[in-house]
mmCIF file of C-alpha atoms and ligand atoms in Angstrom:
data_model
loop_
_atom_site.group_PDB
_atom_site.id
_atom_site.type_symbol
_atom_site.label_atom_id
_atom_site.label_comp_id
_atom_site.label_asym_id
_atom_site.label_seq_id
_atom_site.Cartn_x
_atom_site.Cartn_y
_atom_site.Cartn_z
ATOM 1 C CA MET A 1 20.198 4.861 6.794
ATOM 2 C CA ARG A 2 17.477 7.124 7.942
ATOM 3 C CA ARG A 3 16.241 6.328 11.472
ATOM 4 C CA TYR A 4 12.691 6.635 13.203
ATOM 5 C CA ASP A 5 13.513 6.744 16.749
ATOM 6 C CA GLY A 6 10.640 8.137 19.033
ATOM 7 C CA ASP A 7 8.085 7.946 16.136
ATOM 8 C CA VAL A 8 4.760 5.764 16.441
ATOM 9 C CA ALA A 9 3.960 4.203 13.208
ATOM 10 C CA VAL A 10 0.968 1.995 12.206
ATOM 11 C CA VAL A 11 1.218 -0.682 9.389
ATOM 12 C CA THR A 12 -1.689 -2.250 7.813
ATOM 13 C CA GLY A 13 -1.491 -5.460 5.658
ATOM 14 C CA ALA A 14 1.402 -6.256 8.516
ATOM 15 C CA SER A 15 0.934 -10.105 8.261
ATOM 16 C CA SER A 16 2.602 -10.585 5.058
ATOM 17 C CA GLY A 17 4.503 -9.056 1.896
ATOM 18 C CA LEU A 18 5.231 -5.623 1.973
ATOM 19 C CA GLY A 19 3.461 -4.536 4.976
ATOM 20 C CA ARG A 20 5.375 -7.171 6.884
ATOM 21 C CA ARG A 21 8.618 -5.828 5.516
ATOM 22 C CA LEU A 22 7.929 -2.149 6.343
ATOM 23 C CA ALA A 23 6.622 -2.890 9.823
ATOM 24 C CA VAL A 24 10.032 -4.700 10.638
ATOM 25 C CA ASP A 25 12.102 -2.305 9.056
ATOM 26 C CA LEU A 26 10.494 0.728 10.616
ATOM 27 C CA ALA A 27 11.111 -1.268 14.052
ATOM 28 C CA ARG A 28 14.446 -2.175 13.061
ATOM 29 C CA ARG A 29 15.174 1.828 12.508
ATOM 30 C CA GLY A 30 13.954 2.741 16.034
ATOM 31 C CA ALA A 31 10.109 3.205 15.590
ATOM 32 C CA THR A 32 7.423 1.863 17.786
ATOM 33 C CA VAL A 33 5.420 -0.095 15.437
ATOM 34 C CA VAL A 34 1.452 -1.292 15.554
ATOM 35 C CA GLY A 35 0.842 -4.001 12.884
ATOM 36 C CA ILE A 36 -2.543 -4.431 11.702
ATOM 37 C CA ALA A 37 -3.963 -7.351 9.845
ATOM 38 C CA ARG A 38 -6.620 -10.072 10.340
ATOM 39 C CA ARG A 39 -4.637 -13.438 10.669
ATOM 40 C CA GLN A 40 -3.699 -13.833 14.524
ATOM 41 C CA GLN A 41 -1.177 -16.335 14.161
ATOM 42 C CA LEU A 42 0.949 -14.498 11.596
ATOM 43 C CA LEU A 43 0.359 -11.347 13.908
ATOM 44 C CA ASP A 44 1.649 -13.292 16.922
ATOM 45 C CA GLN A 45 4.941 -14.157 14.885
ATOM 46 C CA LEU A 46 5.397 -10.553 13.810
ATOM 47 C CA ALA A 47 4.663 -9.145 17.369
ATOM 48 C CA ALA A 48 7.759 -11.095 18.599
ATOM 49 C CA GLU A 49 9.702 -10.151 15.651
ATOM 50 C CA LEU A 50 8.922 -6.174 16.080
ATOM 51 C CA ARG A 51 9.498 -6.493 19.929
ATOM 52 C CA ALA A 52 13.129 -7.772 19.400
ATOM 53 C CA HIS A 53 14.014 -4.526 17.674
ATOM 54 C CA SER A 54 11.405 -2.028 19.248
ATOM 55 C CA PRO A 55 10.029 -3.409 22.648
ATOM 56 C CA GLU A 56 7.090 -1.117 22.905
ATOM 57 C CA SER A 57 5.791 -2.401 19.406
ATOM 58 C CA SER A 58 2.571 -4.762 19.034
ATOM 59 C CA THR A 59 -0.081 -5.873 16.799
ATOM 60 C CA VAL A 60 -3.864 -5.728 16.593
ATOM 61 C CA ALA A 61 -6.154 -7.929 14.633
ATOM 62 C CA CYS A 62 -8.625 -5.784 12.779
ATOM 63 C CA ASP A 63 -10.205 -5.844 9.681
ATOM 64 C CA VAL A 64 -9.930 -2.453 7.744
ATOM 65 C CA ALA A 65 -12.816 -2.768 5.778
ATOM 66 C CA ASP A 66 -14.837 -2.370 9.120
ATOM 67 C CA ALA A 67 -14.633 1.322 9.406
ATOM 68 C CA ASP A 68 -15.716 1.478 12.984
ATOM 69 C CA SER A 69 -13.313 -1.146 14.237
ATOM 70 C CA TYR A 70 -10.186 0.267 12.218
ATOM 71 C CA ARG A 71 -11.044 3.732 13.661
ATOM 72 C CA ALA A 72 -11.253 2.586 17.164
ATOM 73 C CA ALA A 73 -7.988 0.802 16.479
ATOM 74 C CA LEU A 74 -6.335 3.787 15.170
ATOM 75 C CA ALA A 75 -7.555 6.002 18.165
ATOM 76 C CA ASP A 76 -6.404 3.492 20.532
ATOM 77 C CA VAL A 77 -2.868 3.481 19.228
ATOM 78 C CA GLU A 78 -3.209 7.343 19.473
ATOM 79 C CA SER A 79 -4.497 7.677 22.930
ATOM 80 C CA SER A 80 -2.299 4.789 24.365
ATOM 81 C CA ARG A 81 1.092 5.855 22.771
ATOM 82 C CA GLY A 82 0.411 9.660 22.834
ATOM 83 C CA LYS A 83 0.601 10.401 19.014
ATOM 84 C CA LEU A 84 0.720 8.475 15.651
ATOM 85 C CA ASP A 85 3.224 9.747 13.319
ATOM 86 C CA ILE A 86 3.031 7.438 10.345
ATOM 87 C CA LEU A 87 0.383 5.490 8.762
ATOM 88 C CA VAL A 88 1.455 3.100 6.316
ATOM 89 C CA ALA A 89 -1.324 1.508 4.663
ATOM 90 C CA ALA A 90 -0.727 -1.696 2.690
ATOM 91 C CA ALA A 91 -3.623 -4.002 3.322
ATOM 92 C CA ALA A 92 -5.379 -5.021 0.141
ATOM 93 C CA VAL A 93 -6.801 -7.961 -1.796
ATOM 94 C CA GLU A 94 -6.757 -9.142 -5.292
ATOM 95 C CA ALA A 95 -9.235 -11.163 -7.082
ATOM 96 C CA GLU A 96 -9.759 -11.838 -10.715
ATOM 97 C CA THR A 97 -12.979 -9.941 -11.765
ATOM 98 C CA ARG A 98 -13.765 -11.132 -15.544
ATOM 99 C CA VAL A 99 -16.373 -9.236 -17.524
ATOM 100 C CA PRO A 100 -18.892 -10.939 -17.928
ATOM 101 C CA GLY A 101 -18.893 -13.138 -14.974
ATOM 102 C CA ALA A 102 -18.150 -10.842 -12.148
ATOM 103 C CA ASP A 103 -20.927 -9.492 -9.739
ATOM 104 C CA VAL A 104 -21.243 -6.073 -8.782
ATOM 105 C CA ASP A 105 -20.557 -7.603 -4.952
ATOM 106 C CA ASP A 106 -17.091 -8.540 -6.327
ATOM 107 C CA PHE A 107 -16.568 -4.986 -6.904
ATOM 108 C CA ARG A 108 -17.675 -3.840 -3.671
ATOM 109 C CA LYS A 109 -15.815 -6.382 -1.578
ATOM 110 C CA THR A 110 -12.688 -5.189 -3.215
ATOM 111 C CA MET A 111 -13.458 -1.637 -2.705
ATOM 112 C CA ASP A 112 -14.425 -1.982 0.765
ATOM 113 C CA VAL A 113 -10.714 -3.180 1.851
ATOM 114 C CA ASN A 114 -8.429 -1.472 -0.754
ATOM 115 C CA PHE A 115 -10.210 1.784 -1.180
ATOM 116 C CA PHE A 116 -12.658 2.520 2.059
ATOM 117 C CA GLY A 117 -10.161 1.045 4.130
ATOM 118 C CA VAL A 118 -7.587 3.537 2.992
ATOM 119 C CA VAL A 119 -10.225 6.248 3.175
ATOM 120 C CA ALA A 120 -10.865 5.136 6.566
ATOM 121 C CA GLY A 121 -7.497 4.993 7.994
ATOM 122 C CA THR A 122 -6.563 8.677 6.414
ATOM 123 C CA LEU A 123 -9.587 10.316 7.761
ATOM 124 C CA ALA A 124 -8.878 8.963 11.233
ATOM 125 C CA VAL A 125 -5.530 9.884 11.460
ATOM 126 C CA VAL A 126 -5.413 13.255 9.859
ATOM 127 C CA PRO A 127 -7.189 15.411 12.617
ATOM 128 C CA GLY A 128 -4.380 14.289 15.011
ATOM 129 C CA MET A 129 -1.329 15.003 12.655
ATOM 130 C CA LEU A 130 -2.584 18.247 11.887
ATOM 131 C CA ALA A 131 -3.162 19.332 15.688
ATOM 132 C CA ARG A 132 0.415 18.068 15.957
ATOM 133 C CA GLY A 133 1.608 19.629 12.761
ATOM 134 C CA SER A 134 3.216 16.891 11.317
ATOM 135 C CA GLY A 135 2.465 13.302 9.928
ATOM 136 C CA VAL A 136 3.145 11.037 7.246
ATOM 137 C CA ILE A 137 0.519 8.807 5.292
ATOM 138 C CA VAL A 138 1.786 6.022 2.671
ATOM 139 C CA ASN A 139 -1.160 4.960 0.440
ATOM 140 C CA PHE A 140 -0.453 1.726 -1.526
ATOM 141 C CA SER A 141 -1.649 1.949 -5.166
ATOM 142 C CA SER A 142 -0.644 0.018 -8.171
ATOM 143 C CA ASP A 143 0.709 0.225 -11.755
ATOM 144 C CA SER A 144 -2.696 -1.529 -12.289
ATOM 145 C CA ALA A 145 -4.320 1.912 -11.742
ATOM 146 C CA ARG A 146 -2.199 3.463 -14.816
ATOM 147 C CA ALA A 147 -2.241 0.513 -16.972
ATOM 148 C CA PRO A 148 -5.520 -1.806 -15.859
ATOM 149 C CA ALA A 149 -5.154 -5.384 -17.334
ATOM 150 C CA PRO A 150 -7.610 -7.944 -18.548
ATOM 151 C CA GLY A 151 -9.345 -9.505 -15.594
ATOM 152 C CA GLY A 152 -8.351 -7.040 -13.005
ATOM 153 C CA ALA A 153 -11.135 -4.405 -13.228
ATOM 154 C CA ALA A 154 -12.072 -4.503 -9.319
ATOM 155 C CA TYR A 155 -8.284 -4.334 -8.552
ATOM 156 C CA ALA A 156 -7.394 -1.527 -10.716
ATOM 157 C CA SER A 157 -10.429 0.646 -10.042
ATOM 158 C CA SER A 158 -9.748 0.287 -6.445
ATOM 159 C CA LYS A 159 -5.986 1.366 -6.849
ATOM 160 C CA ALA A 160 -7.294 4.138 -9.106
ATOM 161 C CA ALA A 161 -9.465 5.500 -6.514
ATOM 162 C CA VAL A 162 -6.727 5.073 -3.929
ATOM 163 C CA SER A 163 -4.491 7.374 -6.328
ATOM 164 C CA ALA A 164 -6.949 10.154 -6.838
ATOM 165 C CA PHE A 165 -8.175 10.177 -3.180
ATOM 166 C CA SER A 166 -4.402 10.274 -1.846
ATOM 167 C CA GLU A 167 -3.381 12.887 -4.343
ATOM 168 C CA ALA A 168 -6.299 15.347 -3.627
ATOM 169 C CA VAL A 169 -5.638 14.734 0.154
ATOM 170 C CA ALA A 170 -1.873 15.396 -0.355
ATOM 171 C CA VAL A 171 -2.250 18.770 -2.071
ATOM 172 C CA GLU A 172 -4.937 19.708 0.316
ATOM 173 C CA LEU A 173 -2.709 19.069 3.423
ATOM 174 C CA ALA A 174 0.759 19.815 1.995
ATOM 175 C CA ASP A 175 1.133 23.277 3.588
ATOM 176 C CA ARG A 176 -0.210 21.946 6.949
ATOM 177 C CA GLY A 177 2.573 19.711 7.951
ATOM 178 C CA VAL A 178 1.221 16.216 6.699
ATOM 179 C CA ARG A 179 2.673 14.408 3.933
ATOM 180 C CA VAL A 180 0.556 12.073 2.142
ATOM 181 C CA HIS A 181 2.159 9.733 -0.456
ATOM 182 C CA VAL A 182 1.006 7.320 -2.820
ATOM 183 C CA LEU A 183 3.035 4.229 -3.723
ATOM 184 C CA TYR A 184 3.608 2.541 -6.852
ATOM 185 C CA PRO A 185 5.820 -0.680 -6.032
ATOM 186 C CA GLY A 186 6.109 -2.107 -9.501
ATOM 187 C CA TRP A 187 5.883 -6.038 -9.203
ATOM 188 C CA VAL A 188 7.088 -7.681 -6.013
ATOM 189 C CA PRO A 189 7.013 -11.356 -5.441
ATOM 190 C CA THR A 190 4.915 -11.500 -2.320
ATOM 191 C CA PRO A 191 2.024 -13.797 -1.826
ATOM 192 C CA MET A 192 -0.273 -11.694 -3.926
ATOM 193 C CA GLY A 193 2.290 -10.802 -6.772
ATOM 194 C CA LEU A 194 3.134 -14.556 -7.137
ATOM 195 C CA GLN A 195 -0.673 -15.619 -7.060
ATOM 196 C CA ALA A 196 -1.058 -13.215 -9.956
ATOM 197 C CA VAL A 197 1.418 -15.020 -11.717
ATOM 198 C CA GLU A 198 -0.065 -18.241 -10.931
ATOM 199 C CA ARG A 199 -3.295 -17.307 -12.175
ATOM 200 C CA GLY A 200 -1.900 -16.773 -15.662
ATOM 201 C CA MET A 201 -0.244 -13.197 -15.521
ATOM 202 C CA PRO A 202 3.000 -13.335 -17.403
ATOM 203 C CA LEU A 203 5.854 -12.338 -15.318
ATOM 204 C CA PRO A 204 6.293 -8.506 -15.495
ATOM 205 C CA PRO A 205 9.102 -7.117 -17.717
ATOM 206 C CA ARG A 206 12.432 -6.909 -15.634
ATOM 207 C CA PRO A 207 12.151 -2.901 -15.396
ATOM 208 C CA VAL A 208 9.275 -3.123 -13.310
ATOM 209 C CA ARG A 209 10.319 -6.164 -10.928
ATOM 210 C CA ARG A 210 11.202 -5.216 -7.375
ATOM 211 C CA THR A 211 12.022 -6.873 -3.958
ATOM 212 C CA GLU A 212 10.295 -6.457 -0.713
ATOM 213 C CA ASP A 213 13.746 -4.670 0.437
ATOM 214 C CA GLN A 214 13.951 -2.509 -2.227
ATOM 215 C CA ILE A 215 10.214 -1.108 -1.627
ATOM 216 C CA ALA A 216 10.974 -0.718 1.804
ATOM 217 C CA ASP A 217 14.202 1.038 1.423
ATOM 218 C CA LEU A 218 12.345 3.397 -1.116
ATOM 219 C CA VAL A 219 9.441 4.004 1.247
ATOM 220 C CA LEU A 220 11.794 4.444 4.384
ATOM 221 C CA GLU A 221 14.108 6.842 2.600
ATOM 222 C CA ARG A 222 11.601 8.952 0.783
ATOM 223 C CA MET A 223 8.556 9.353 2.844
ATOM 224 C CA GLY A 224 8.072 12.889 4.499
ATOM 225 C CA SER A 225 9.462 14.421 1.061
ATOM 226 C CA PRO A 226 7.487 16.688 -0.933
ATOM 227 C CA ALA A 227 6.899 14.157 -3.774
ATOM 228 C CA ILE A 228 3.133 12.800 -3.757
ATOM 229 C CA GLU A 229 4.018 9.737 -5.971
ATOM 230 C CA LEU A 230 6.650 7.114 -4.791
ATOM 231 C CA ASN A 231 7.255 5.066 -7.874
ATOM 232 C CA ALA A 232 9.451 2.060 -7.476
ATOM 233 C CA SER A 233 9.972 2.022 -11.313
ATOM 234 C CA ARG A 234 9.535 4.774 -14.021
ATOM 235 C CA LEU A 235 8.274 2.854 -16.930
ATOM 236 C CA PRO A 236 4.490 2.342 -15.736
ATOM 237 C CA VAL A 237 4.551 6.214 -15.478
ATOM 238 C CA MET A 238 4.727 6.227 -19.308
ATOM 239 C CA ALA A 239 1.380 4.239 -19.541
ATOM 240 C CA PRO A 240 -1.172 7.002 -19.993
ATOM 241 C CA LEU A 241 0.889 8.757 -22.466
ATOM 242 C CA ALA A 242 1.367 5.684 -24.340
ATOM 243 C CA ARG A 243 -2.385 4.776 -24.299
ATOM 244 C CA ALA A 244 -3.264 8.379 -25.696
ATOM 245 C CA PHE A 245 -0.880 8.477 -28.378
ATOM 246 C CA PHE A 246 -0.031 4.807 -29.481
ATOM 247 C CA PRO A 247 -3.262 3.148 -28.683
ATOM 248 C CA LYS A 248 -3.093 0.056 -30.697
ATOM 249 C CA ALA A 249 0.598 -0.808 -29.446
ATOM 250 C CA TYR A 250 -0.603 0.036 -25.747
ATOM 251 C CA ARG A 251 -3.419 -2.325 -26.043
ATOM 252 C CA LYS A 252 -1.099 -5.149 -27.437
ATOM 253 C CA SER A 253 1.473 -4.541 -24.549
ATOM 254 C CA VAL A 254 -1.375 -4.295 -21.639
ATOM 255 C CA THR A 255 -2.931 -7.404 -22.885
ATOM 256 C CA LYS A 256 0.354 -9.195 -22.877
ATOM 257 C CA ASN A 257 2.067 -8.066 -19.974
ATOM 258 C CA SER A 258 -0.927 -7.525 -17.162
ATOM 259 C CA ASN A 259 0.543 -6.122 -14.208
ATOM 260 C CA SER A 260 -0.209 -6.881 -10.535
HETATM 261 N N1 NAP B 1 3.305 -7.532 -4.731
HETATM 262 C C1 NAP B 1 3.017 -6.670 -5.790
HETATM 263 O O1 NAP B 1 3.582 -6.834 -7.060
HETATM 264 C C2 NAP B 1 2.390 -5.358 -5.619
HETATM 265 C C3 NAP B 1 2.051 -4.587 -6.877
HETATM 266 C C4 NAP B 1 1.357 -3.409 -6.677
HETATM 267 C C5 NAP B 1 1.019 -3.219 -5.471
HETATM 268 N N2 NAP B 1 0.866 -3.956 -4.496
HETATM 269 C C6 NAP B 1 0.134 -3.486 -3.350
HETATM 270 O O2 NAP B 1 1.031 -3.666 -2.027
HETATM 271 C C7 NAP B 1 0.050 -3.889 -1.047
HETATM 272 C C8 NAP B 1 0.761 -5.183 -0.127
HETATM 273 O O3 NAP B 1 0.354 -6.231 -1.021
HETATM 274 P P1 NAP B 1 1.696 -7.455 -1.078
HETATM 275 O O4 NAP B 1 1.881 -7.912 -2.358
HETATM 276 O O5 NAP B 1 2.391 -7.502 0.141
HETATM 277 O O6 NAP B 1 0.214 -8.557 -0.615
HETATM 278 P P2 NAP B 1 0.148 -9.664 0.333
HETATM 279 O O7 NAP B 1 1.359 -10.416 0.927
HETATM 280 O O8 NAP B 1 -1.056 -10.439 0.068
HETATM 281 O O9 NAP B 1 -0.381 -8.699 1.927
HETATM 282 C C9 NAP B 1 -1.637 -8.188 1.864
HETATM 283 C C10 NAP B 1 -1.898 -7.823 3.328
HETATM 284 O O10 NAP B 1 -3.125 -7.155 3.379
HETATM 285 C C11 NAP B 1 -3.902 -7.749 4.551
HETATM 286 N N3 NAP B 1 -5.162 -7.624 4.468
HETATM 287 C C12 NAP B 1 -5.930 -8.318 3.344
HETATM 288 N N4 NAP B 1 -7.206 -7.750 3.572
HETATM 289 C C13 NAP B 1 -7.252 -6.976 4.825
HETATM 290 C C14 NAP B 1 -8.401 -6.509 5.648
HETATM 291 N N5 NAP B 1 -9.646 -6.688 5.259
HETATM 292 N N6 NAP B 1 -7.894 -5.896 6.720
HETATM 293 C C15 NAP B 1 -6.588 -5.897 7.155
HETATM 294 N N7 NAP B 1 -5.792 -6.632 6.518
HETATM 295 C C16 NAP B 1 -5.989 -6.970 5.181
HETATM 296 C C17 NAP B 1 -3.413 -9.129 4.776
HETATM 297 O O11 NAP B 1 -3.356 -9.816 5.864
HETATM 298 P P3 NAP B 1 -4.433 -10.491 6.406
HETATM 299 O O12 NAP B 1 -4.973 -11.615 5.414
HETATM 300 O O13 NAP B 1 -3.863 -11.350 7.603
HETATM 301 O O14 NAP B 1 -5.666 -9.802 7.017
HETATM 302 C C18 NAP B 1 -1.832 -9.140 4.185
HETATM 303 O O15 NAP B 1 -1.296 -8.823 5.340
HETATM 304 C C19 NAP B 1 -1.086 -4.040 -1.370
HETATM 305 O O16 NAP B 1 -1.777 -2.932 -1.246
HETATM 306 C C20 NAP B 1 -1.126 -4.302 -2.896
HETATM 307 O O17 NAP B 1 -1.973 -3.963 -3.807
HETATM 308 C C21 NAP B 1 1.519 -4.887 -4.723
#
């Protein structure tokens, strides 16, 4: 099992689901972790759990869509801890956006958290990482970016933007000691994953279903490697090819198996 002793890691979306699992597992593996999310009560519970494994760990209540506060929170981690080695950007929201019916503001709200939150975090930590000659950023995308599903235009757009942004930055920084990854977690029964099923999304096919533990292990064993994409499941990687070469079959399957 890979250890992170001595590393300082920030995890957003740390109050729930995949972000919480990664924050706790990073602390278990020796990192000093700062967990970021908005719900104070959940952050207080998390802080106690983090400190049981890694005494210097803490939590900060912050909305990643508020770029100024988020930048300030990251700068504070860097100055108080002396460095910031790892940023895991898991914070996101998912709301149904049907066309017609959705308003442009519904798209803006989703983009503000899911995309501009990721952009703000990456831009804030890269200068310090470059100055130190090392750093790892893991930005969370979704298979929705590869196979957008009915009712998910805002979420899929935000995740496609995260993928393009992260890939471009990854190749730009690869030779300068900073690794940027884009994670595709498949489908995981977190509150977000389960809410999608409750809203009527069919349970995704078995090959794309994963657990929180599997995703945390994937990230913690592979981050820092030359791979840009971290894929929990290989099946959705085929979606763009299927769309190009078998459009009818593709449309049928994506309508049936819309994925979170
Ligand atoms: N579960 C899946 O099947 C699946 C599949 C593909 C991709 N993903 C991605 O995996 C990541 C984690 O999702 P999850 O499934 O673990 O969902 P989750 O359990 O709903 O967790 C989402 C987290 O994001 C935080 N968050 C939301 N808006 C925020 C904001 N404005 N500022 C700061 N934190 C915010 C939430 O905390 P607060 O509400 O306390 O702020 C929560 O901790 C997301 O990026 C999601 O898109 C999940």
